[in-house]
């Protein structure tokens, strides 16, 4: 018996169970989904792989001698394909394209030695190939951007090498609408962005794919199947759905890839789930059908996982998705609009009864765990929190987002009301809620019996400056120092997805060197096994790749899109040692741009395609009487943003034009 057919890694024998393409069966009815206003199911997928997880044995696949289907070491569910060590062995499937499209093809592969191959051939010619390393734990490999025309044949092949090869769970993804590219004086960011772009795209579901529902580590085969909607993985890779917390954090990276349809579908599904029966909490996770709740986290309307910050983050991220896409449904769709209103009004009132906050209301958790409603994303602390720094910071941003959405809807009075609510909440937080201490002595939460908590709270610590509810000044700077020290030392979280927030925290508080430090830290740990062994490596946690994309564009490049207004603002946050950074094919609304920063004093924007001119607010830290626009000195204006003075101009950049602005 060959080594590939022996259970060498029994501790990992139940990894990702998904066989997400071309499965039959009935849709699960175990966990109901949002009924009101849900869109029609997607049409059948335009391209599919038969038996992608080998659960139907050899069906759909061709096997040479020395290969077959085994049950000893599956990645998901019960079966896998194996190839013995040695030359000229292959497991393959050939499908014919019925339409035009570009696809990513992913598979989970483990190997007992190097030099196996994972190959895609179009009409017999290699379109993409990877030479596999020796890695006995399953890793996810992707062949990217395979273009197909009607009638083209696509062969997906696993080929033998110096050691055994196991393959499982093949998945097709539509290539993202945008293909952004980074160039820089620093090769590290180029490597990081290219990896992140390919990895993030590999998690996108092809709409219409028939796949299993309610898959988790306890139910590796799931319960029935359904048609997957436009969505992407946001959560554990061994579960068949997307999570509200992960979706919120991955949304900017998805925006960089122009995954606007996916962002809208996922946000809308959460919005529809925030019913009066749920006391306006959204479901914690949904299956990829965007209708049914993921059963591991949902037991009944009174017994499901819910965390206060997620409700508010989904409002904030809906506003951000609107600015990336320009899609009017974010303000016109009643399902979304009603969610924003309830989340920032009735939800707060219903969940504010334990602590007296005087003139403001603060949403609270129960202190009784995630299935009864917790105040914080920090699920490991064991503290009976009523209020937490991540929840109140997220509530502040939700108020700001609601004000912005109301302005876009044309409701000035509502916008003013929520602007005032945001100002009042921030003033209360800084004058009262957070106490008078600094660093380790700052308050970051309150227990259900009214005790103030200080010290290191992970999410309920770093969310406070990340959500910018902390006033600028020495106290905030001391707290940022404290966060960096704790996360760099004994307080470092074990799970990589927690660390993915740290670049955001420091970029948003004008500390680019520290933000870049944490981006590199996350990336450099991508090949290490995740603390949840069934998840795979850190890099195979979807949040890692999506957040690195968003942090490159919103963090290092300082891009803030405003597609509805045909506008964008930029401000270089290049760290020490990175002389220049450029992105091409940056999509905002229906336009594409190239943007380059040279240090902190020179920026160029090219409007490469689009129908309407964009107003560009080119910002530079400091005070300058003039800025040079295409070499001509122009009067400049200044503004203070979160404690920093910027000088800026607002040239109009028409399609096909390049504008360069220089300070000093």
XYZ file of C-alpha atoms in Angstrom:
664
model
C 0.000 0.000 0.000
C 1.426 3.413 -0.966
C 2.059 6.180 1.514
C -0.600 8.351 -0.134
C -3.207 5.823 0.958
C -2.114 5.542 4.599
C -3.590 7.836 7.247
C -0.373 9.615 8.233
C -2.042 12.716 9.606
C -5.132 11.458 11.343
C -5.308 14.579 13.478
C -6.024 16.516 10.296
C -8.255 13.957 8.680
C -11.391 16.108 8.734
C -10.447 19.343 7.092
C -12.599 21.357 4.718
C -15.552 19.231 3.694
C -16.838 21.286 0.812
C -17.514 19.799 -2.575
C -18.994 22.986 -3.923
C -19.669 22.235 -7.594
C -22.268 20.142 -9.356
C -23.772 18.221 -6.448
C -27.334 17.000 -6.387
C -29.853 16.806 -3.556
C -32.409 18.917 -1.807
C -31.791 22.307 -0.218
C -31.521 22.276 3.536
C -34.463 23.492 5.554
C -32.660 23.262 8.876
C -32.006 26.949 9.329
C -34.493 29.434 7.876
C -33.263 32.489 6.057
C -34.508 36.018 5.487
C -37.657 35.856 3.434
C -38.692 39.464 2.971
C -37.463 41.073 -0.213
C -34.909 38.382 -1.079
C -33.756 38.357 -4.698
C -34.363 35.453 -7.081
C -31.937 32.523 -6.994
C -29.020 32.718 -9.419
C -29.149 31.011 -12.794
C -27.188 27.769 -13.136
C -23.432 28.251 -13.138
C -21.983 28.763 -16.637
C -19.163 26.307 -15.949
C -19.022 23.399 -13.533
C -16.798 20.550 -12.460
C -18.407 17.174 -11.925
C -17.762 15.519 -8.568
C -15.278 18.146 -7.357
C -14.706 16.479 -3.979
C -14.547 12.890 -5.317
C -17.535 11.985 -3.147
C -19.064 10.096 -6.112
C -15.918 8.047 -6.574
C -14.397 8.284 -10.036
C -17.402 9.954 -11.667
C -16.333 12.716 -14.045
C -12.589 12.118 -13.657
C -10.011 10.175 -15.625
C -7.390 8.130 -13.739
C -4.159 6.602 -14.981
C -2.477 3.600 -13.396
C -1.131 4.406 -9.923
C -3.988 6.763 -9.074
C -7.466 6.446 -7.631
C -9.981 7.518 -4.996
C -9.273 6.880 -1.298
C -10.909 7.544 2.068
C -7.926 7.642 4.435
C -6.982 11.319 4.378
C -9.696 13.508 2.854
C -9.556 17.240 3.054
C -13.318 17.458 3.244
C -16.180 15.000 3.612
C -15.110 11.372 3.015
C -13.033 10.955 -0.154
C -10.018 12.279 -2.026
C -8.003 11.558 -5.157
C -4.486 10.172 -4.800
C -1.459 9.749 -7.054
C 1.417 7.471 -6.113
C 5.011 8.692 -6.273
C 6.747 8.427 -9.608
C 6.457 9.736 -13.166
C 3.633 9.943 -15.696
C 0.568 9.548 -13.457
C -2.427 11.846 -13.767
C -5.928 12.492 -12.445
C -7.851 14.852 -14.725
C -11.221 16.142 -15.855
C -12.057 17.932 -19.100
C -15.064 20.240 -19.419
C -16.321 22.317 -22.330
C -17.125 26.000 -21.967
C -20.586 27.057 -23.095
C -19.913 30.786 -22.750
C -17.130 33.312 -22.509
C -15.491 33.923 -19.146
C -12.329 34.030 -17.071
C -11.947 31.724 -14.092
C -9.758 30.798 -11.138
C -9.437 27.082 -10.380
C -8.563 26.088 -6.819
C -7.925 22.780 -5.099
C -6.711 21.550 -1.726
C -3.541 19.471 -2.178
C -1.195 17.617 0.158
C 2.076 16.049 -0.993
C 4.645 13.586 0.281
C 7.425 15.071 -1.838
C 8.141 17.849 -4.343
C 7.624 18.224 -8.093
C 4.019 17.170 -8.469
C 2.059 19.474 -10.767
C -1.329 21.165 -10.769
C -2.194 22.154 -14.338
C -4.929 23.812 -16.399
C -4.910 23.276 -20.159
C -7.130 25.073 -22.646
C -7.577 23.228 -25.933
C -4.588 21.081 -25.054
C -2.208 23.979 -24.324
C -1.007 24.746 -20.794
C -2.751 27.929 -19.624
C -1.442 27.832 -16.031
C 0.593 25.397 -13.957
C 2.068 25.117 -10.474
C 4.921 22.882 -9.372
C 3.981 21.609 -5.942
C 6.305 21.664 -2.927
C 6.520 18.943 -0.327
C 3.755 19.719 2.210
C 1.967 16.892 3.990
C -0.722 19.175 5.390
C -3.379 20.327 2.936
C -2.887 23.716 1.324
C -5.071 25.525 -1.160
C -3.547 26.167 -4.590
C -5.029 28.326 -7.339
C -4.544 28.621 -11.090
C -5.577 32.182 -11.875
C -7.426 33.977 -14.656
C -7.985 31.156 -17.157
C -9.794 32.694 -20.140
C -12.353 30.546 -21.984
C -14.424 31.098 -25.118
C -17.497 29.081 -26.159
C -16.449 25.609 -27.234
C -13.047 25.708 -25.501
C -12.035 22.590 -23.607
C -10.607 23.017 -20.119
C -8.549 20.206 -18.613
C -7.932 20.297 -14.851
C -5.104 17.920 -13.988
C -3.134 16.702 -10.987
C 0.168 15.138 -12.046
C 2.546 12.945 -10.058
C 5.920 13.917 -8.631
C 8.655 12.650 -6.337
C 6.208 11.817 -3.543
C 2.537 10.938 -3.232
C -0.071 13.608 -4.097
C -3.533 13.925 -2.571
C -6.106 16.299 -4.110
C -9.574 17.293 -2.980
C -12.309 19.949 -3.175
C -11.856 21.589 -6.551
C -13.554 24.970 -6.864
C -14.207 27.339 -9.761
C -14.310 31.086 -9.133
C -15.121 33.862 -11.585
C -12.072 36.065 -12.077
C -12.626 39.415 -10.375
C -13.824 42.323 -12.550
C -10.696 44.287 -11.606
C -7.137 43.052 -11.947
C -5.222 45.649 -9.909
C -1.430 45.642 -10.121
C 1.134 47.118 -7.745
C 4.613 48.376 -8.573
C 7.012 49.914 -6.069
C 10.570 50.629 -5.046
C 9.953 47.976 -2.363
C 9.601 44.443 -3.825
C 7.951 43.206 -0.606
C 4.697 45.052 -1.231
C 4.623 43.875 -4.858
C 4.999 40.235 -3.772
C 2.455 40.678 -0.973
C -0.177 42.315 -3.146
C 0.167 39.798 -5.969
C -0.237 36.886 -3.548
C -3.182 38.566 -1.809
C -4.983 39.347 -5.058
C -4.754 35.768 -6.318
C -5.619 34.247 -2.962
C -8.602 36.533 -2.314
C -10.066 35.905 -5.758
C -9.863 32.158 -5.151
C -12.505 32.481 -2.408
C -15.189 33.968 -4.700
C -18.197 31.747 -5.369
C -19.411 31.253 -8.936
C -23.128 32.165 -8.854
C -25.411 29.261 -9.646
C -22.976 26.641 -8.363
C -24.744 23.775 -6.603
C -23.000 23.238 -3.287
C -23.530 21.825 0.188
C -25.156 23.802 2.991
C -24.514 23.762 6.746
C -21.050 22.253 6.476
C -18.907 22.566 9.582
C -16.334 20.581 11.522
C -19.091 18.507 13.130
C -21.076 17.944 9.923
C -18.426 17.542 7.243
C -20.938 16.554 4.573
C -23.422 19.292 5.392
C -27.187 18.825 5.095
C -28.478 19.099 1.571
C -27.432 21.478 -1.171
C -28.438 24.786 -2.657
C -27.604 27.196 -5.448
C -24.831 29.524 -4.362
C -25.283 33.267 -4.755
C -22.690 35.885 -5.677
C -20.580 35.762 -2.518
C -17.146 34.969 -1.172
C -15.709 33.009 1.716
C -15.538 35.100 4.878
C -14.815 32.890 7.840
C -13.378 29.435 8.424
C -12.533 27.603 5.212
C -14.086 24.409 6.620
C -17.561 25.946 6.878
C -19.969 26.590 4.025
C -20.728 30.232 4.596
C -19.743 33.795 5.334
C -19.698 35.608 8.678
C -20.757 39.160 9.508
C -17.525 40.061 11.299
C -15.311 38.678 8.520
C -17.451 40.184 5.779
C -17.124 43.604 7.380
C -13.351 43.352 7.540
C -12.939 41.888 4.052
C -15.211 44.373 2.305
C -12.524 46.926 1.379
C -10.340 44.232 -0.178
C -13.354 42.995 -2.107
C -13.915 46.585 -3.235
C -10.346 46.711 -4.578
C -11.203 43.655 -6.705
C -14.510 45.299 -7.752
C -16.518 42.462 -6.195
C -19.435 44.841 -5.915
C -22.151 42.290 -6.645
C -20.783 39.996 -3.945
C -20.558 42.785 -1.368
C -24.134 43.836 -2.067
C -25.536 40.296 -1.911
C -23.822 39.523 1.376
C -24.636 42.818 3.075
C -28.246 42.587 1.957
C -28.594 39.058 3.298
C -27.423 40.185 6.732
C -29.734 43.200 6.565
C -32.737 40.979 5.774
C -31.918 38.730 8.735
C -32.048 41.564 11.309
C -35.725 41.060 12.100
C -37.837 42.173 15.073
C -37.875 38.508 16.114
C -34.069 38.720 16.366
C -34.330 42.037 18.196
C -32.666 43.580 15.140
C -29.488 41.540 15.450
C -28.382 40.197 12.049
C -27.603 36.514 11.763
C -23.972 35.776 12.575
C -23.384 33.636 9.465
C -25.220 32.625 6.308
C -24.704 29.786 3.878
C -23.456 30.629 0.398
C -27.022 30.536 -0.889
C -27.375 33.923 0.890
C -30.694 32.754 2.325
C -30.249 30.121 5.027
C -28.492 30.673 8.321
C -25.397 28.555 8.963
C -26.705 25.974 11.437
C -23.604 25.735 13.653
C -24.264 29.330 14.741
C -28.074 29.401 14.629
C -30.358 27.250 16.776
C -33.503 29.344 17.104
C -34.590 33.014 16.970
C -33.702 33.293 20.669
C -30.547 31.189 20.561
C -28.033 32.222 17.915
C -24.562 33.740 17.896
C -24.658 37.538 17.971
C -22.087 40.173 18.832
C -22.902 43.857 19.232
C -20.088 45.336 17.079
C -21.188 43.387 13.991
C -24.578 45.101 13.798
C -22.910 48.499 13.648
C -20.046 47.430 11.406
C -22.508 46.232 8.771
C -24.015 49.734 8.635
C -20.583 51.319 8.322
C -19.500 48.845 5.652
C -22.679 49.335 3.631
C -21.831 53.017 3.395
C -18.283 52.121 2.350
C -19.581 49.670 -0.271
C -21.754 52.467 -1.646
C -18.709 54.722 -1.966
C -16.709 51.998 -3.732
C -19.462 51.002 -6.149
C -21.808 53.957 -6.586
C -24.679 51.450 -6.486
C -27.863 53.355 -5.590
C -29.460 50.259 -4.078
C -27.517 51.026 -0.881
C -29.835 53.979 -0.306
C -32.884 52.965 -2.362
C -33.385 49.311 -1.364
C -35.870 49.228 1.550
C -34.328 46.046 2.977
C -30.979 47.795 3.390
C -32.396 51.150 4.407
C -34.652 49.671 7.074
C -31.687 47.765 8.488
C -29.642 50.960 8.849
C -32.506 52.728 10.595
C -33.278 49.875 12.990
C -29.590 49.184 13.752
C -28.926 52.781 14.748
C -32.214 53.352 16.567
C -34.388 50.490 17.901
C -31.422 48.115 18.229
C -29.645 50.555 20.531
C -32.755 51.176 22.607
C -33.580 47.478 22.960
C -30.063 46.634 24.128
C -29.390 49.490 26.540
C -30.571 48.632 30.013
C -27.650 47.646 32.236
C -25.495 50.763 32.502
C -26.681 54.350 32.833
C -24.940 56.441 30.197
C -26.706 59.684 30.930
C -27.665 61.672 27.832
C -26.565 59.032 25.306
C -27.512 55.426 24.630
C -24.928 52.662 24.307
C -25.820 49.219 22.997
C -24.943 46.415 25.401
C -24.356 42.687 25.502
C -25.781 40.305 28.068
C -22.472 39.113 29.536
C -23.740 35.548 29.051
C -21.842 34.404 25.967
C -22.065 34.515 22.216
C -25.393 32.677 21.881
C -27.125 35.211 24.150
C -25.412 38.300 22.718
C -21.939 39.517 23.634
C -20.696 43.086 23.757
C -17.288 42.364 22.233
C -15.603 40.490 19.426
C -13.126 39.186 22.022
C -14.784 35.824 22.629
C -11.887 34.432 24.655
C -11.769 36.876 27.566
C -14.496 35.290 29.701
C -15.382 38.742 31.045
C -19.131 39.378 31.588
C -19.115 42.532 29.483
C -22.103 44.813 29.236
C -20.297 47.477 27.177
C -17.041 47.200 25.283
C -14.649 49.457 23.413
C -15.164 47.699 20.094
C -18.946 47.979 20.370
C -19.070 51.669 21.291
C -16.452 52.524 18.654
C -18.438 50.646 16.029
C -21.645 52.382 17.153
C -19.931 55.741 16.607
C -18.935 54.795 13.055
C -22.455 53.507 12.340
C -23.872 56.904 13.290
C -21.414 58.619 10.933
C -22.313 56.175 8.168
C -26.026 56.755 8.722
C -25.486 60.504 8.428
C -23.631 59.997 5.149
C -26.254 57.633 3.724
C -29.043 60.019 4.702
C -27.272 62.866 2.886
C -27.016 60.675 -0.202
C -30.708 59.931 0.072
C -31.462 63.629 0.263
C -32.700 63.628 3.855
C -30.735 66.529 5.346
C -32.641 66.548 8.646
C -31.912 62.874 9.259
C -28.263 63.388 8.332
C -27.970 66.238 10.809
C -29.613 64.162 13.539
C -27.159 61.299 13.135
C -24.229 63.659 12.837
C -25.228 65.080 16.216
C -25.640 61.580 17.689
C -22.090 60.733 16.555
C -20.641 63.922 18.062
C -22.476 63.383 21.346
C -21.359 59.758 21.620
C -17.732 60.651 20.911
C -17.778 63.494 23.438
C -19.269 61.187 26.088
C -16.717 58.476 25.342
C -13.748 60.830 25.723
C -15.051 62.765 28.711
C -16.604 59.952 30.728
C -16.818 56.427 29.328
C -13.093 55.782 28.755
C -12.102 57.140 32.158
C -9.129 59.417 32.798
C -6.294 56.887 32.581
C -3.811 56.427 29.768
C -2.196 53.355 28.235
C -2.884 50.295 30.365
C -5.105 52.395 32.649
C -7.611 53.443 29.991
C -11.097 51.968 30.392
C -11.995 49.590 27.556
C -15.205 48.038 28.894
C -17.750 47.668 31.703
C -19.060 44.462 33.265
C -22.717 43.727 33.836
C -22.310 44.718 37.492
C -20.830 48.097 36.534
C -17.101 47.514 37.034
C -14.765 49.415 34.733
C -12.152 47.239 32.998
C -8.685 48.407 32.031
C -5.625 46.618 30.675
C -5.368 44.576 27.502
C -8.658 43.592 25.881
C -7.485 42.765 22.348
C -10.443 43.736 20.111
C -12.032 45.941 22.740
C -8.686 47.719 23.013
C -7.553 48.272 19.418
C -11.022 48.953 18.037
C -11.238 52.200 20.007
C -8.488 53.998 18.044
C -9.266 52.018 14.878
C -12.838 53.316 14.887
C -11.450 56.805 15.634
C -13.663 57.386 18.630
C -10.577 58.364 20.648
C -9.751 62.066 20.371
C -6.348 62.826 18.838
C -3.613 63.862 21.220
C -1.119 62.456 23.743
C -3.639 60.075 25.327
C -4.394 58.386 22.023
C -0.712 58.225 21.123
C 0.058 56.555 24.451
C -2.713 54.040 23.846
C -1.400 53.220 20.369
C 2.022 52.608 21.914
C 0.389 50.300 24.449
C -1.451 48.340 21.744
C 1.724 47.855 19.727
C 3.657 46.741 22.800
C 1.014 44.254 23.905
C 0.462 42.772 20.449
C 4.227 42.501 19.954
C 4.720 40.729 23.282
C 2.746 38.671 25.781
C -0.608 39.933 24.544
C -0.126 38.751 20.951
C -3.291 36.963 19.785
C -2.879 33.342 18.733
C -5.263 33.617 15.776
C -3.993 35.402 12.664
C -7.386 36.957 11.887
C -7.159 39.074 15.033
C -3.789 40.468 13.942
C -5.248 41.531 10.584
C -6.883 44.504 12.344
C -3.602 46.019 13.505
C -2.540 47.562 10.173
C -5.913 49.319 9.970
C -5.518 50.602 13.512
C -2.158 52.246 12.850
C -2.756 53.536 9.318
C -5.963 55.249 10.434
C -4.033 56.959 13.191
C -1.231 58.237 10.938
C 1.393 55.688 11.910
C 2.400 54.220 8.552
C 5.619 52.609 9.752
C 3.745 50.605 12.385
C 0.909 49.787 9.982
C 3.419 48.460 7.451
C 5.212 46.521 10.198
C 1.989 44.645 10.985
C 1.154 44.039 7.313
C 4.539 42.337 6.949
C 4.012 40.395 10.166
C 0.696 38.989 8.961
C 2.085 38.145 5.518
C 5.243 36.533 6.892
C 3.111 34.171 8.998
C 0.870 33.075 6.137
C 2.448 29.613 5.695
C 2.251 28.678 9.383
C -0.497 26.287 10.491
C -3.543 28.127 11.825
C -4.368 27.547 15.485
C -7.532 25.805 14.266
C -5.857 22.870 12.499
C -8.991 22.114 10.467
C -8.691 25.553 8.892
C -5.314 24.920 7.210
C -2.523 27.485 7.119
C -2.886 31.103 8.202
C -2.808 32.158 4.550
C -5.793 29.932 3.870
C -7.883 31.999 6.275
C -9.718 34.279 3.798
C -9.490 37.406 5.960
C -5.695 37.505 5.540
C -5.604 38.092 1.792
C -8.627 40.399 1.625
C -7.374 42.673 4.391
C -3.881 42.997 2.909
C -5.485 44.228 -0.320
C -7.592 46.807 1.499
C -4.672 47.934 3.643
C -2.495 48.495 0.572
C -5.074 50.759 -1.059
C -6.798 52.456 1.878
C -3.746 52.295 4.153
C -0.492 52.793 2.240
C -2.037 54.684 -0.686
C -4.586 56.514 1.486
C -7.422 56.139 -1.030
C -10.934 57.132 0.013
C -13.430 56.497 -2.832
C -16.675 58.361 -3.418
C -18.161 56.884 -6.574
C -21.637 58.433 -6.082
C -20.064 61.911 -6.184
C -17.530 60.977 -8.905
C -14.740 61.837 -6.497
C -11.848 60.359 -4.564
C -9.284 61.589 -2.086
C -5.743 60.354 -1.559
C -2.938 60.940 0.899
C 0.350 59.080 0.875
C 1.098 56.911 3.896
C 4.269 55.358 2.560
C 6.473 54.013 5.356
C 10.140 54.747 5.803
C 12.202 53.108 3.078
C 9.374 52.853 0.518
C 10.232 55.596 -1.973
C 7.292 55.149 -4.322
C 4.176 53.022 -4.766
C 1.812 52.739 -7.729
C -1.429 50.897 -8.397
C -2.969 50.271 -11.809
C -6.545 49.227 -12.549
C -7.948 50.727 -9.368
C -11.732 50.598 -9.852
C -14.086 53.149 -8.326
C -17.633 53.027 -9.624
C -17.485 52.591 -13.394
C -14.047 54.216 -13.690
C -10.517 52.852 -13.519
C -7.438 54.730 -12.341
C -3.698 54.532 -11.926
C -2.311 56.219 -8.829
C 1.301 56.801 -7.842
C 2.819 58.356 -4.743
C 6.444 59.461 -4.629
C 7.160 59.892 -0.949
C 4.741 62.213 0.808
C 5.087 65.170 -1.563
C 4.212 64.033 -5.099
C 1.166 62.176 -6.404
C -0.072 61.360 -9.925
C -3.538 60.173 -10.925
C -4.465 58.850 -14.366
C -8.119 58.309 -15.205
C -7.623 55.336 -17.501
C -11.275 54.607 -18.317
C -14.710 55.866 -17.436
C -17.578 58.059 -18.605
C -17.400 60.981 -16.175
C -14.633 63.211 -14.859
C -13.668 62.687 -11.219
C -12.800 65.317 -8.651
C -9.523 64.381 -6.994
C -8.726 65.714 -3.545
C -4.936 65.340 -3.459
C -3.824 65.742 0.160
C -0.373 66.334 1.632
C 0.464 66.574 5.329
C 1.620 70.015 6.407
C 0.868 73.578 5.373
C 1.796 74.919 1.940
C 0.593 78.196 0.356
C 0.499 76.581 -3.087
C 0.656 73.159 -4.692
C 1.944 72.518 -8.213
C -0.664 70.985 -10.493
C 0.994 69.650 -13.646
C 3.922 71.944 -12.885
C 1.850 75.115 -12.366
C 1.558 76.612 -8.866
C -2.062 76.783 -7.732
C -3.543 78.284 -4.539
C -4.135 75.519 -2.011
C -6.456 75.039 0.926
C -5.908 73.406 4.294
C -8.063 71.265 6.569
C -7.583 69.427 9.818
C -8.567 65.757 9.739
C -8.392 63.832 12.995
C -5.792 66.177 14.418
C -3.558 66.377 11.309
C -3.327 69.461 9.067
C -3.382 68.739 5.324
C -2.900 70.967 2.315
C -4.967 69.974 -0.692
C -6.245 70.869 -4.143
C -9.195 69.420 -6.045
C -8.400 69.153 -9.765
C -10.893 67.578 -12.147
C -9.440 64.483 -13.822
C -11.244 63.632 -17.048
C -11.113 60.162 -18.631
C -7.833 59.748 -20.473
C -6.096 62.502 -18.514
C -3.198 62.438 -16.023
C -2.810 65.025 -13.273
C 0.305 65.343 -11.113
C 0.279 67.334 -7.882
C 3.428 68.218 -5.958
C 4.031 69.899 -2.616
C 7.134 71.912 -1.735
